[in-house]
Tab-separated table of C-alpha atoms in Angstrom:
chain	number	residue	atom	x	y	z
A	1	UNK	CA	7.934	28.413	-1.972
A	2	UNK	CA	7.160	29.187	1.668
A	3	UNK	CA	6.536	25.445	2.144
A	4	UNK	CA	10.035	24.781	0.780
A	5	UNK	CA	11.828	27.517	2.758
A	6	UNK	CA	10.151	26.835	6.113
A	7	UNK	CA	10.487	23.035	6.174
A	8	UNK	CA	12.018	21.579	9.361
A	9	UNK	CA	13.148	18.034	10.093
A	10	UNK	CA	13.780	15.662	12.984
A	11	UNK	CA	15.653	12.350	13.035
A	12	UNK	CA	14.188	9.083	14.287
A	13	UNK	CA	16.900	6.887	15.853
A	14	UNK	CA	15.981	3.571	17.490
A	15	UNK	CA	12.372	4.671	17.780
A	16	UNK	CA	13.136	8.027	19.443
A	17	UNK	CA	12.932	11.509	17.880
A	18	UNK	CA	16.051	13.705	18.030
A	19	UNK	CA	16.778	17.220	16.812
A	20	UNK	CA	14.731	19.849	15.047
A	21	UNK	CA	16.496	21.756	12.293
A	22	UNK	CA	15.710	23.813	9.211
A	23	UNK	CA	16.073	22.366	5.734
A	24	UNK	CA	18.556	24.691	4.013
A	25	UNK	CA	19.087	22.729	0.766
A	26	UNK	CA	15.547	22.343	-0.487
A	27	UNK	CA	13.420	19.261	-0.090
A	28	UNK	CA	14.784	15.893	0.881
A	29	UNK	CA	14.150	12.902	-1.351
A	30	UNK	CA	10.757	11.392	-0.674
A	31	UNK	CA	9.254	14.571	0.752
A	32	UNK	CA	5.435	14.509	0.294
A	33	UNK	CA	5.649	17.922	-1.353
A	34	UNK	CA	8.005	16.713	-4.102
A	35	UNK	CA	5.330	15.233	-6.444
A	36	UNK	CA	3.354	18.481	-6.333
A	37	UNK	CA	6.425	20.586	-7.152
A	38	UNK	CA	7.331	18.188	-9.965
A	39	UNK	CA	3.827	18.544	-11.427
A	40	UNK	CA	4.028	22.338	-11.259
A	41	UNK	CA	7.428	22.366	-12.963
A	42	UNK	CA	6.430	19.911	-15.694
A	43	UNK	CA	3.244	21.833	-16.371
A	44	UNK	CA	5.495	24.615	-17.673
A	45	UNK	CA	7.241	22.131	-19.977
A	46	UNK	CA	3.848	20.883	-21.209
A	47	UNK	CA	2.778	24.419	-22.087
A	48	UNK	CA	6.059	25.102	-23.880
A	49	UNK	CA	5.694	21.884	-25.926
A	50	UNK	CA	2.052	22.636	-26.667
A	51	UNK	CA	3.018	26.075	-28.000
A	52	UNK	CA	6.088	25.068	-30.020
A	53	UNK	CA	4.558	21.977	-31.635
A	54	UNK	CA	1.601	23.979	-32.955
A	55	UNK	CA	3.441	27.135	-34.074
A	56	UNK	CA	6.738	25.730	-35.398
A	57	UNK	CA	7.511	23.263	-38.260
A	58	UNK	CA	6.821	20.171	-36.144
A	59	UNK	CA	5.341	16.861	-37.305
A	60	UNK	CA	3.727	14.574	-34.778
A	61	UNK	CA	4.381	10.848	-34.664
A	62	UNK	CA	2.078	9.271	-37.297
A	63	UNK	CA	0.109	7.276	-34.673
A	64	UNK	CA	-0.345	10.332	-32.437
A	65	UNK	CA	-1.149	12.955	-35.063
A	66	UNK	CA	-4.910	12.878	-34.431
A	67	UNK	CA	-4.384	13.539	-30.702
A	68	UNK	CA	-1.436	15.899	-31.281
A	69	UNK	CA	0.411	13.981	-28.587
A	70	UNK	CA	4.015	15.083	-28.173
A	71	UNK	CA	4.928	13.836	-24.671
A	72	UNK	CA	3.973	11.670	-21.709
A	73	UNK	CA	5.137	12.061	-18.127
A	74	UNK	CA	4.946	9.746	-15.145
A	75	UNK	CA	6.781	10.205	-11.834
A	76	UNK	CA	10.159	11.672	-12.887
A	77	UNK	CA	10.234	10.093	-16.367
A	78	UNK	CA	9.593	11.960	-19.609
A	79	UNK	CA	8.773	10.441	-23.015
A	80	UNK	CA	8.882	12.651	-26.136
A	81	UNK	CA	7.336	11.638	-29.490
A	82	UNK	CA	7.707	13.073	-32.969
A	83	UNK	CA	8.096	12.131	-36.596
A	84	UNK	CA	11.627	10.934	-37.350
A	85	UNK	CA	12.976	14.086	-39.060
A	86	UNK	CA	15.494	16.756	-38.091
A	87	UNK	CA	13.082	19.783	-37.944
A	88	UNK	CA	10.739	18.008	-35.528
A	89	UNK	CA	13.615	16.880	-33.320
A	90	UNK	CA	15.005	20.422	-33.235
A	91	UNK	CA	11.635	21.747	-32.024
A	92	UNK	CA	11.702	19.261	-29.134
A	93	UNK	CA	15.271	20.167	-28.244
A	94	UNK	CA	14.565	23.923	-28.336
A	95	UNK	CA	11.488	23.433	-26.179
A	96	UNK	CA	13.496	21.527	-23.606
A	97	UNK	CA	16.251	24.166	-23.714
A	98	UNK	CA	13.647	26.833	-22.905
A	99	UNK	CA	12.417	24.723	-20.006
A	100	UNK	CA	15.993	24.193	-18.771
A	101	UNK	CA	16.686	27.944	-18.693
A	102	UNK	CA	13.605	28.507	-16.541
A	103	UNK	CA	13.900	25.519	-14.188
A	104	UNK	CA	17.611	24.667	-14.086
A	105	UNK	CA	16.832	21.030	-14.960
A	106	UNK	CA	19.180	19.655	-17.618
A	107	UNK	CA	18.944	16.683	-19.967
A	108	UNK	CA	21.218	13.835	-18.864
A	109	UNK	CA	22.640	12.225	-22.039
A	110	UNK	CA	23.745	9.080	-20.171
A	111	UNK	CA	20.153	8.372	-19.067
A	112	UNK	CA	18.460	9.430	-22.312
A	113	UNK	CA	17.875	7.107	-25.267
A	114	UNK	CA	16.366	7.614	-28.703
A	115	UNK	CA	14.193	4.865	-30.210
A	116	UNK	CA	13.512	4.663	-33.946
A	117	UNK	CA	11.144	2.809	-36.218
A	118	UNK	CA	11.020	3.191	-39.998
A	119	UNK	CA	13.772	5.842	-40.050
A	120	UNK	CA	16.587	5.702	-42.580
A	121	UNK	CA	20.114	5.202	-41.260
A	122	UNK	CA	21.437	8.607	-42.361
A	123	UNK	CA	18.539	10.482	-40.731
A	124	UNK	CA	18.993	8.402	-37.607
A	125	UNK	CA	22.692	9.316	-37.521
A	126	UNK	CA	21.922	13.056	-37.833
A	127	UNK	CA	19.290	12.895	-35.064
A	128	UNK	CA	21.682	11.165	-32.669
A	129	UNK	CA	24.365	13.733	-33.460
A	130	UNK	CA	22.202	16.836	-32.857
A	131	UNK	CA	20.505	15.426	-29.749
A	132	UNK	CA	23.606	13.955	-28.101
A	133	UNK	CA	21.641	10.825	-27.166
A	134	UNK	CA	22.519	7.218	-27.796
A	135	UNK	CA	20.240	4.808	-29.641
A	136	UNK	CA	18.183	2.504	-27.450
A	137	UNK	CA	16.984	-0.977	-28.312
A	138	UNK	CA	13.639	-2.616	-27.782
A	139	UNK	CA	12.534	-3.868	-25.365
A	140	UNK	CA	13.457	-1.313	-22.712
A	141	UNK	CA	12.239	-1.165	-19.130
A	142	UNK	CA	9.946	1.574	-17.966
A	143	UNK	CA	9.070	1.507	-14.243
A	144	UNK	CA	10.356	-2.074	-14.196
A	145	UNK	CA	8.000	-3.208	-16.973
A	146	UNK	CA	9.437	-4.347	-20.345
A	147	UNK	CA	8.184	-2.118	-23.168
A	148	UNK	CA	8.263	-3.734	-26.595
A	149	UNK	CA	6.689	-3.056	-29.959
A	150	UNK	CA	6.075	-6.753	-30.664
A	151	UNK	CA	4.837	-9.828	-28.893
A	152	UNK	CA	5.994	-10.168	-25.297
A	153	UNK	CA	8.603	-12.920	-24.961
A	154	UNK	CA	9.342	-15.138	-21.998
A	155	UNK	CA	12.852	-13.686	-21.770
A	156	UNK	CA	11.397	-10.153	-21.474
A	157	UNK	CA	9.684	-11.056	-18.190
A	158	UNK	CA	12.644	-12.612	-16.390
A	159	UNK	CA	12.822	-9.681	-13.980
A	160	UNK	CA	9.189	-10.225	-12.950
A	161	UNK	CA	9.880	-13.833	-11.992
A	162	UNK	CA	13.047	-12.847	-10.123
A	163	UNK	CA	11.119	-10.165	-8.228
A	164	UNK	CA	8.516	-12.726	-7.151
A	165	UNK	CA	11.197	-15.179	-5.983
A	166	UNK	CA	12.837	-12.443	-3.883
A	167	UNK	CA	9.525	-11.451	-2.303
A	168	UNK	CA	8.487	-15.026	-1.514
A	169	UNK	CA	11.881	-15.728	0.047
A	170	UNK	CA	11.715	-12.510	2.075
A	171	UNK	CA	8.101	-12.535	3.186
A	172	UNK	CA	7.034	-16.177	2.839
A	173	UNK	CA	3.412	-17.182	2.405
A	174	UNK	CA	2.221	-13.582	2.759
A	175	UNK	CA	3.419	-13.050	-0.812
A	176	UNK	CA	1.805	-16.112	-2.429
A	177	UNK	CA	-1.215	-14.020	-3.401
A	178	UNK	CA	1.245	-11.646	-5.133
A	179	UNK	CA	1.547	-14.206	-7.923
A	180	UNK	CA	-0.843	-12.744	-10.470
A	181	UNK	CA	-0.278	-9.098	-9.615
A	182	UNK	CA	3.148	-8.457	-11.141
A	183	UNK	CA	1.766	-6.565	-14.107
A	184	UNK	CA	-1.679	-5.406	-15.146
A	185	UNK	CA	-1.194	-3.683	-18.497
A	186	UNK	CA	-0.553	-6.632	-20.822
A	187	UNK	CA	-0.912	-10.391	-21.131
A	188	UNK	CA	2.126	-12.045	-19.596
A	189	UNK	CA	3.366	-15.053	-21.630
A	190	UNK	CA	1.848	-18.300	-20.457
A	191	UNK	CA	5.282	-19.827	-19.827
A	192	UNK	CA	6.052	-17.031	-17.365
A	193	UNK	CA	2.702	-17.482	-15.601
A	194	UNK	CA	3.328	-21.225	-15.339
A	195	UNK	CA	6.707	-20.443	-13.771
A	196	UNK	CA	5.046	-18.084	-11.281
A	197	UNK	CA	2.505	-20.770	-10.388
A	198	UNK	CA	5.316	-23.307	-9.968
A	199	UNK	CA	7.239	-20.997	-7.617
A	200	UNK	CA	4.208	-20.465	-5.396
A	201	UNK	CA	3.200	-24.149	-5.528
A	202	UNK	CA	6.694	-25.324	-4.583
A	203	UNK	CA	6.892	-22.871	-1.694
A	204	UNK	CA	3.446	-23.869	-0.429
A	205	UNK	CA	4.230	-27.585	-0.266
A	206	UNK	CA	7.950	-27.539	0.538
A	207	UNK	CA	9.002	-24.031	1.584
A	208	UNK	CA	11.551	-23.993	-1.260
A	209	UNK	CA	10.816	-22.148	-4.516
A	210	UNK	CA	13.193	-24.356	-6.529
A	211	UNK	CA	12.154	-27.759	-5.206
A	212	UNK	CA	9.718	-29.776	-7.334
A	213	UNK	CA	7.410	-32.275	-5.675
A	214	UNK	CA	3.962	-33.679	-6.296
A	215	UNK	CA	1.446	-31.471	-4.421
A	216	UNK	CA	-1.094	-33.024	-2.058
A	217	UNK	CA	-3.865	-30.885	-3.599
A	218	UNK	CA	-3.921	-29.736	-7.222
A	219	UNK	CA	-2.997	-26.097	-7.785
A	220	UNK	CA	-6.365	-25.174	-9.334
A	221	UNK	CA	-8.203	-26.484	-6.268
A	222	UNK	CA	-5.744	-24.755	-3.925
A	223	UNK	CA	-6.509	-21.454	-5.686
A	224	UNK	CA	-10.271	-21.781	-5.198
A	225	UNK	CA	-12.129	-19.912	-2.397
A	226	UNK	CA	-12.365	-21.409	1.073
A	227	UNK	CA	-16.050	-22.165	0.521
A	228	UNK	CA	-15.014	-24.400	-2.391
A	229	UNK	CA	-12.275	-26.135	-0.406
A	230	UNK	CA	-9.314	-23.968	-1.433
A	231	UNK	CA	-6.795	-21.538	0.082
A	232	UNK	CA	-7.829	-18.358	-1.795
A	233	UNK	CA	-4.478	-18.093	-3.618
A	234	UNK	CA	-4.768	-16.086	-6.832
A	235	UNK	CA	-4.260	-18.208	-9.928
A	236	UNK	CA	-1.836	-16.230	-12.091
A	237	UNK	CA	-3.341	-16.771	-15.544
A	238	UNK	CA	-6.929	-15.855	-14.607
A	239	UNK	CA	-5.746	-12.902	-12.500
A	240	UNK	CA	-3.628	-11.524	-15.347
A	241	UNK	CA	-6.614	-11.700	-17.701
A	242	UNK	CA	-8.789	-9.993	-15.100
A	243	UNK	CA	-6.325	-7.114	-14.677
A	244	UNK	CA	-6.188	-6.552	-18.444
A	245	UNK	CA	-9.991	-6.592	-18.302
A	246	UNK	CA	-9.710	-3.151	-16.709
A	247	UNK	CA	-8.550	-1.850	-20.109
A	248	UNK	CA	-11.619	-3.428	-21.719
A	249	UNK	CA	-13.821	-1.636	-19.183
A	250	UNK	CA	-12.111	1.701	-19.838
A	251	UNK	CA	-12.845	1.473	-23.576
A	252	UNK	CA	-16.508	0.861	-22.777
A	253	UNK	CA	-17.022	3.501	-20.093
A	254	UNK	CA	-14.111	5.966	-19.921
A	255	UNK	CA	-13.927	7.742	-23.309
A	256	UNK	CA	-12.033	10.734	-21.872
A	257	UNK	CA	-8.943	8.738	-20.886
A	258	UNK	CA	-5.985	9.528	-23.120
A	259	UNK	CA	-5.294	5.864	-23.905
A	260	UNK	CA	-8.966	5.244	-24.796
A	261	UNK	CA	-9.029	8.318	-27.047
A	262	UNK	CA	-5.945	6.977	-28.826
A	263	UNK	CA	-7.547	3.524	-29.273
A	264	UNK	CA	-10.709	5.142	-30.628
A	265	UNK	CA	-8.845	7.333	-33.131
A	266	UNK	CA	-6.295	4.765	-34.332
A	267	UNK	CA	-8.229	1.480	-34.263
A	268	UNK	CA	-11.956	1.831	-33.648
A	269	UNK	CA	-12.436	4.900	-35.905
A	270	UNK	CA	-16.110	5.262	-35.087
A	271	UNK	CA	-16.915	1.525	-34.882
A	272	UNK	CA	-18.519	-0.020	-31.820
A	273	UNK	CA	-16.109	-1.638	-29.359
A	274	UNK	CA	-18.561	-4.495	-28.816
A	275	UNK	CA	-18.433	-5.654	-32.431
A	276	UNK	CA	-14.823	-4.699	-33.176
A	277	UNK	CA	-12.631	-7.540	-34.466
A	278	UNK	CA	-8.833	-7.559	-34.364
A	279	UNK	CA	-8.051	-7.876	-38.070
A	280	UNK	CA	-5.401	-6.350	-40.288
A	281	UNK	CA	-2.337	-4.475	-39.083
A	282	UNK	CA	-3.025	-4.392	-35.358
A	283	UNK	CA	-0.485	-4.647	-32.582
A	284	UNK	CA	-0.151	-7.722	-30.422
A	285	UNK	CA	-1.164	-5.691	-27.375
A	286	UNK	CA	-4.472	-4.647	-28.944
A	287	UNK	CA	-5.159	-8.222	-30.033
A	288	UNK	CA	-4.762	-9.444	-26.463
A	289	UNK	CA	-7.186	-6.782	-25.210
A	290	UNK	CA	-9.726	-8.006	-27.775
A	291	UNK	CA	-9.244	-11.605	-26.603
A	292	UNK	CA	-9.802	-10.595	-22.982
A	293	UNK	CA	-12.957	-8.705	-24.025
A	294	UNK	CA	-14.298	-11.904	-25.597
A	295	UNK	CA	-13.478	-13.955	-22.477
A	296	UNK	CA	-15.331	-11.420	-20.312
A	297	UNK	CA	-18.297	-11.092	-22.679
A	298	UNK	CA	-20.631	-12.891	-20.234
A	299	UNK	CA	-20.148	-10.057	-17.730
A	300	UNK	CA	-20.969	-7.199	-20.109
A	301	UNK	CA	-24.449	-6.201	-21.282
A	302	UNK	CA	-24.685	-3.218	-23.636
A	303	UNK	CA	-21.253	-2.099	-22.515
A	304	UNK	CA	-22.173	-2.236	-18.805
A	305	UNK	CA	-20.598	-4.615	-16.306
A	306	UNK	CA	-23.488	-6.505	-14.706
A	307	UNK	CA	-21.603	-8.634	-12.151
A	308	UNK	CA	-21.082	-5.854	-9.623
A	309	UNK	CA	-22.708	-2.670	-8.349
A	310	UNK	CA	-19.592	-0.509	-8.768
A	311	UNK	CA	-18.737	-1.319	-12.358
A	312	UNK	CA	-15.894	-3.575	-13.375
A	313	UNK	CA	-13.376	-4.598	-10.719
A	314	UNK	CA	-10.441	-6.964	-11.066
A	315	UNK	CA	-11.935	-9.201	-8.369
A	316	UNK	CA	-15.263	-9.506	-10.194
A	317	UNK	CA	-13.451	-10.249	-13.463
A	318	UNK	CA	-11.314	-12.880	-11.753
A	319	UNK	CA	-14.422	-14.465	-10.261
A	320	UNK	CA	-15.866	-14.832	-13.771
A	321	UNK	CA	-12.673	-16.289	-15.251
A	322	UNK	CA	-11.503	-18.662	-12.515
A	323	UNK	CA	-12.347	-22.355	-12.456
A	324	UNK	CA	-15.383	-23.121	-10.271
A	325	UNK	CA	-15.799	-26.058	-7.878
A	326	UNK	CA	-18.697	-27.332	-5.827
A	327	UNK	CA	-19.015	-25.737	-2.393
A	328	UNK	CA	-17.806	-27.946	0.460
A	329	UNK	CA	-19.730	-28.446	3.691
A	330	UNK	CA	-16.767	-28.289	6.073
A	331	UNK	CA	-15.049	-24.995	5.291
A	332	UNK	CA	-16.568	-23.018	8.187
A	333	UNK	CA	-15.406	-25.648	10.655
A	334	UNK	CA	-11.844	-25.705	9.278
A	335	UNK	CA	-11.398	-21.930	9.006
A	336	UNK	CA	-13.178	-21.107	12.253
A	337	UNK	CA	-11.576	-18.087	13.950
A	338	UNK	CA	-11.345	-20.007	17.250
A	339	UNK	CA	-8.941	-22.550	15.736
A	340	UNK	CA	-5.242	-21.915	16.379
A	341	UNK	CA	-3.839	-20.429	13.107
A	342	UNK	CA	-0.988	-22.939	12.712
A	343	UNK	CA	-3.521	-25.795	12.909
A	344	UNK	CA	-5.606	-24.512	9.982
A	345	UNK	CA	-3.457	-26.033	7.240
A	346	UNK	CA	-3.354	-29.556	8.663
A	347	UNK	CA	-7.073	-29.271	9.373
A	348	UNK	CA	-7.629	-28.330	5.745
A	349	UNK	CA	-5.630	-31.346	4.531
A	350	UNK	CA	-7.532	-33.648	6.909
A	351	UNK	CA	-10.868	-32.311	5.647
A	352	UNK	CA	-9.770	-32.860	2.043
A	353	UNK	CA	-8.320	-36.275	2.948
A	354	UNK	CA	-5.160	-35.125	1.193
A	355	UNK	CA	-2.488	-36.186	3.680
A	356	UNK	CA	0.128	-38.571	2.285
A	357	UNK	CA	-0.784	-41.635	4.337
A	358	UNK	CA	0.833	-45.047	3.976
A	359	UNK	CA	-2.081	-46.714	2.176
A	360	UNK	CA	-1.685	-44.203	-0.675
A	361	UNK	CA	2.115	-44.385	-0.684
A	362	UNK	CA	1.989	-48.195	-0.649
A	363	UNK	CA	-0.401	-48.195	-3.624
A	364	UNK	CA	2.021	-45.947	-5.532
A	365	UNK	CA	4.932	-48.235	-4.698
A	366	UNK	CA	6.675	-45.603	-2.546
A	367	UNK	CA	6.221	-47.316	0.846
A	368	UNK	CA	7.138	-50.939	1.525
A	369	UNK	CA	3.955	-51.567	3.547
A	370	UNK	CA	0.797	-49.766	4.683
A	371	UNK	CA	0.970	-50.523	8.422
A	372	UNK	CA	0.129	-47.613	10.756
A	373	UNK	CA	3.153	-45.924	12.341
A	374	UNK	CA	1.300	-45.248	15.596
A	375	UNK	CA	-0.273	-48.601	16.488
A	376	UNK	CA	1.308	-51.041	13.995
A	377	UNK	CA	-1.915	-53.056	13.943
A	378	UNK	CA	-3.804	-51.998	10.781
A	379	UNK	CA	-3.514	-50.243	7.450
A	380	UNK	CA	-2.961	-46.513	7.788
A	381	UNK	CA	-5.784	-44.599	6.120
A	382	UNK	CA	-7.825	-41.551	7.132
A	383	UNK	CA	-10.550	-43.415	8.938
A	384	UNK	CA	-7.982	-45.441	10.861
A	385	UNK	CA	-5.505	-42.662	11.723
A	386	UNK	CA	-8.029	-40.213	13.199
A	387	UNK	CA	-10.788	-42.568	14.444
A	388	UNK	CA	-10.039	-46.266	14.950
A	389	UNK	CA	-6.290	-46.265	15.660
A	390	UNK	CA	-5.696	-47.393	19.269
A	391	UNK	CA	-3.151	-44.590	19.787
A	392	UNK	CA	-5.124	-41.687	18.323
A	393	UNK	CA	-8.475	-42.933	19.670
A	394	UNK	CA	-7.114	-42.591	23.211
A	395	UNK	CA	-6.172	-39.000	22.448
A	396	UNK	CA	-9.555	-38.261	20.860
A	397	UNK	CA	-11.364	-39.936	23.781
A	398	UNK	CA	-9.675	-37.561	26.231
A	399	UNK	CA	-10.509	-34.594	23.990
A	400	UNK	CA	-14.148	-35.715	23.906
A	401	UNK	CA	-14.138	-36.037	27.701
A	402	UNK	CA	-12.806	-32.494	28.048
A	403	UNK	CA	-15.565	-31.202	25.776
A	404	UNK	CA	-18.288	-33.436	27.291
A	405	UNK	CA	-19.383	-35.202	24.107
A	406	UNK	CA	-19.225	-38.730	22.717
A	407	UNK	CA	-16.940	-39.411	19.745
A	408	UNK	CA	-19.186	-39.813	16.678
A	409	UNK	CA	-18.647	-42.706	14.273
A	410	UNK	CA	-18.054	-40.287	11.369
A	411	UNK	CA	-16.110	-37.096	10.717
A	412	UNK	CA	-15.879	-35.373	14.079
A	413	UNK	CA	-15.277	-31.890	12.640
A	414	UNK	CA	-18.371	-32.059	10.458
A	415	UNK	CA	-20.336	-33.492	13.385
A	416	UNK	CA	-19.544	-30.385	15.442
A	417	UNK	CA	-20.643	-28.184	12.539
A	418	UNK	CA	-23.959	-30.025	12.283
A	419	UNK	CA	-24.693	-29.665	16.009
A	420	UNK	CA	-26.708	-26.619	17.003
A	421	UNK	CA	-24.144	-25.165	19.395
A	422	UNK	CA	-23.479	-21.597	20.415
A	423	UNK	CA	-20.666	-19.814	18.588
A	424	UNK	CA	-18.454	-19.873	21.676
A	425	UNK	CA	-18.998	-23.537	22.481
A	426	UNK	CA	-18.551	-24.643	18.858
A	427	UNK	CA	-15.357	-22.600	18.524
A	428	UNK	CA	-13.789	-23.996	21.700
A	429	UNK	CA	-14.591	-27.596	20.727
A	430	UNK	CA	-13.231	-27.090	17.200
A	431	UNK	CA	-10.061	-25.543	18.637
A	432	UNK	CA	-9.419	-28.670	20.689
A	433	UNK	CA	-10.277	-31.116	17.879
A	434	UNK	CA	-7.989	-29.386	15.351
A	435	UNK	CA	-5.221	-29.270	17.939
A	436	UNK	CA	-5.648	-33.024	18.434
A	437	UNK	CA	-5.473	-33.693	14.677
A	438	UNK	CA	-2.398	-31.487	14.390
A	439	UNK	CA	-0.486	-33.217	17.200
A	440	UNK	CA	-1.512	-36.719	16.079
A	441	UNK	CA	-0.177	-35.954	12.594
A	442	UNK	CA	2.961	-34.329	14.054
A	443	UNK	CA	3.624	-37.359	16.280
A	444	UNK	CA	3.037	-39.754	13.373
A	445	UNK	CA	5.687	-37.920	11.314
A	446	UNK	CA	8.081	-37.785	14.271
A	447	UNK	CA	7.779	-41.562	14.652
A	448	UNK	CA	8.411	-42.032	10.911
A	449	UNK	CA	11.525	-39.811	10.874
A	450	UNK	CA	13.050	-40.174	14.345
A	451	UNK	CA	11.467	-43.383	15.610
A	452	UNK	CA	10.351	-41.508	18.722
A	453	UNK	CA	6.760	-42.112	19.873
A	454	UNK	CA	5.410	-40.341	22.962
A	455	UNK	CA	2.614	-41.720	25.089
A	456	UNK	CA	-0.925	-40.439	24.337
A	457	UNK	CA	-0.975	-38.733	27.748
A	458	UNK	CA	2.030	-36.606	26.704
A	459	UNK	CA	0.267	-35.639	23.460
A	460	UNK	CA	-2.770	-34.575	25.474
A	461	UNK	CA	-0.565	-32.245	27.539
A	462	UNK	CA	0.625	-30.508	24.359
A	463	UNK	CA	-2.980	-30.158	23.186
A	464	UNK	CA	-4.066	-28.660	26.502
A	465	UNK	CA	-1.128	-26.275	26.599
A	466	UNK	CA	-1.643	-24.927	23.055
A	467	UNK	CA	-5.417	-24.703	23.288
A	468	UNK	CA	-5.510	-23.342	26.840
A	469	UNK	CA	-3.225	-20.409	26.075
A	470	UNK	CA	-5.074	-19.609	22.848
A	471	UNK	CA	-8.594	-19.849	24.297
A	472	UNK	CA	-7.714	-17.551	27.204
A	473	UNK	CA	-7.072	-14.809	24.641
A	474	UNK	CA	-10.359	-15.530	22.824
A	475	UNK	CA	-12.850	-15.911	25.665
A	476	UNK	CA	-14.237	-12.521	26.601
A	477	UNK	CA	-15.562	-11.416	29.994
A	478	UNK	CA	-19.198	-11.623	28.835
A	479	UNK	CA	-20.363	-15.230	28.431
A	480	UNK	CA	-23.931	-16.318	27.824
A	481	UNK	CA	-25.517	-17.875	30.888
A	482	UNK	CA	-26.241	-21.065	28.936
A	483	UNK	CA	-22.503	-21.554	28.353
A	484	UNK	CA	-21.127	-20.206	31.625
A	485	UNK	CA	-21.188	-23.495	33.575
A	486	UNK	CA	-19.815	-25.509	30.643
A	487	UNK	CA	-16.966	-23.031	30.076
A	488	UNK	CA	-16.047	-23.075	33.788
A	489	UNK	CA	-15.900	-26.884	33.817
A	490	UNK	CA	-13.942	-26.916	30.530
A	491	UNK	CA	-11.298	-24.453	31.762
A	492	UNK	CA	-10.922	-26.339	35.068
A	493	UNK	CA	-10.165	-29.562	33.172
A	494	UNK	CA	-7.659	-27.741	30.964
């Protein structure tokens, strides 16, 4: 109580601290001490319920009788369970009345609902009358998650999709990896997961969550790791399975958890979890946990997770479940830390040869011809646009001159990766090459949309400006003697 009485506060206005005054009305909302005080107060309620349910005519809920479970608490929410009869309900109400006299906390009838299953209508009516509560309907939301006694429906998860749309619109690409993390206690319907994938895919390729267009790279490949040519976006379906896999791991290795004890008493009943099959009258939620266990079977040996040193983790489960692709040879060159961040994405598309060039559009019947926008002398394909085009070759020639190398006849990015260069020299060259690819592609699109084509010399100025400013922030004061002369000449030409 001394912590409550002696608390003082200051106000932060426009980044500056003002005032210093005593808190005379208890704790403010969000005070770090509040959860501890709540736990202390609710511990008294737990002891009252533990005493009354064992000494008075109280019958536990049939599924919780073996655990003698009468209540659950999380944050500031309280769930009470009992058999659907008047004596048991009266014990709960008397227990809460005792708690109210000691703490001053009262039951709020407008925020309290009673949920029934297998209770006759006249008993239900009497319970609602004595408790003063109204009857609630399944599903209801608890901490934003729909709670239902049956199979999860697509309509039950509408709020999850809406929450993702709001976050993507507010925070952009930083929230794309949020896709599979909306819930981790049950299998989300596949239709909802497909919608989540569609939202993230549409935003990635168009910046608009509602717009539908054909992606340049398939979603499964975009979700793969960078080493496999992807963007490390979490694929929703595999991630959801991996999060539910945590429940599978708990049943194997955490027998003291309340939920695991309930599963063991109600369903397993002494049988091994490894050989347990979901037959008979079993809930949809338990069936899904069994399905996830079977999908993760390759990672478990004698109940131990063998794909990691720290036991089961969601990341290790996701790694087992996701679709695998062959490792690409260019990923370190594309995602090099010396490359300007905004150039990474175009560099990735160039490496995958996934840009929508005119030869592909002409084949699909979208473009009327396949002639290059920049030079107008040949068909526009990857080899032409970034190597043999008269316009872009002049730009690349100047870039090669700045870096003191000859333009190779094949992929220039991979050529740099194959050369045995120092980390600094390789990074600076890659920075310039990716900047050149970015501005060539930008100028090609500007010519297509606006009909405005700058001279190659002007493009080179943009490349020098972007790369010069970026490299000045990356080059440290200590440079290896082998690179010192080259770096000095490079920066002078910039």
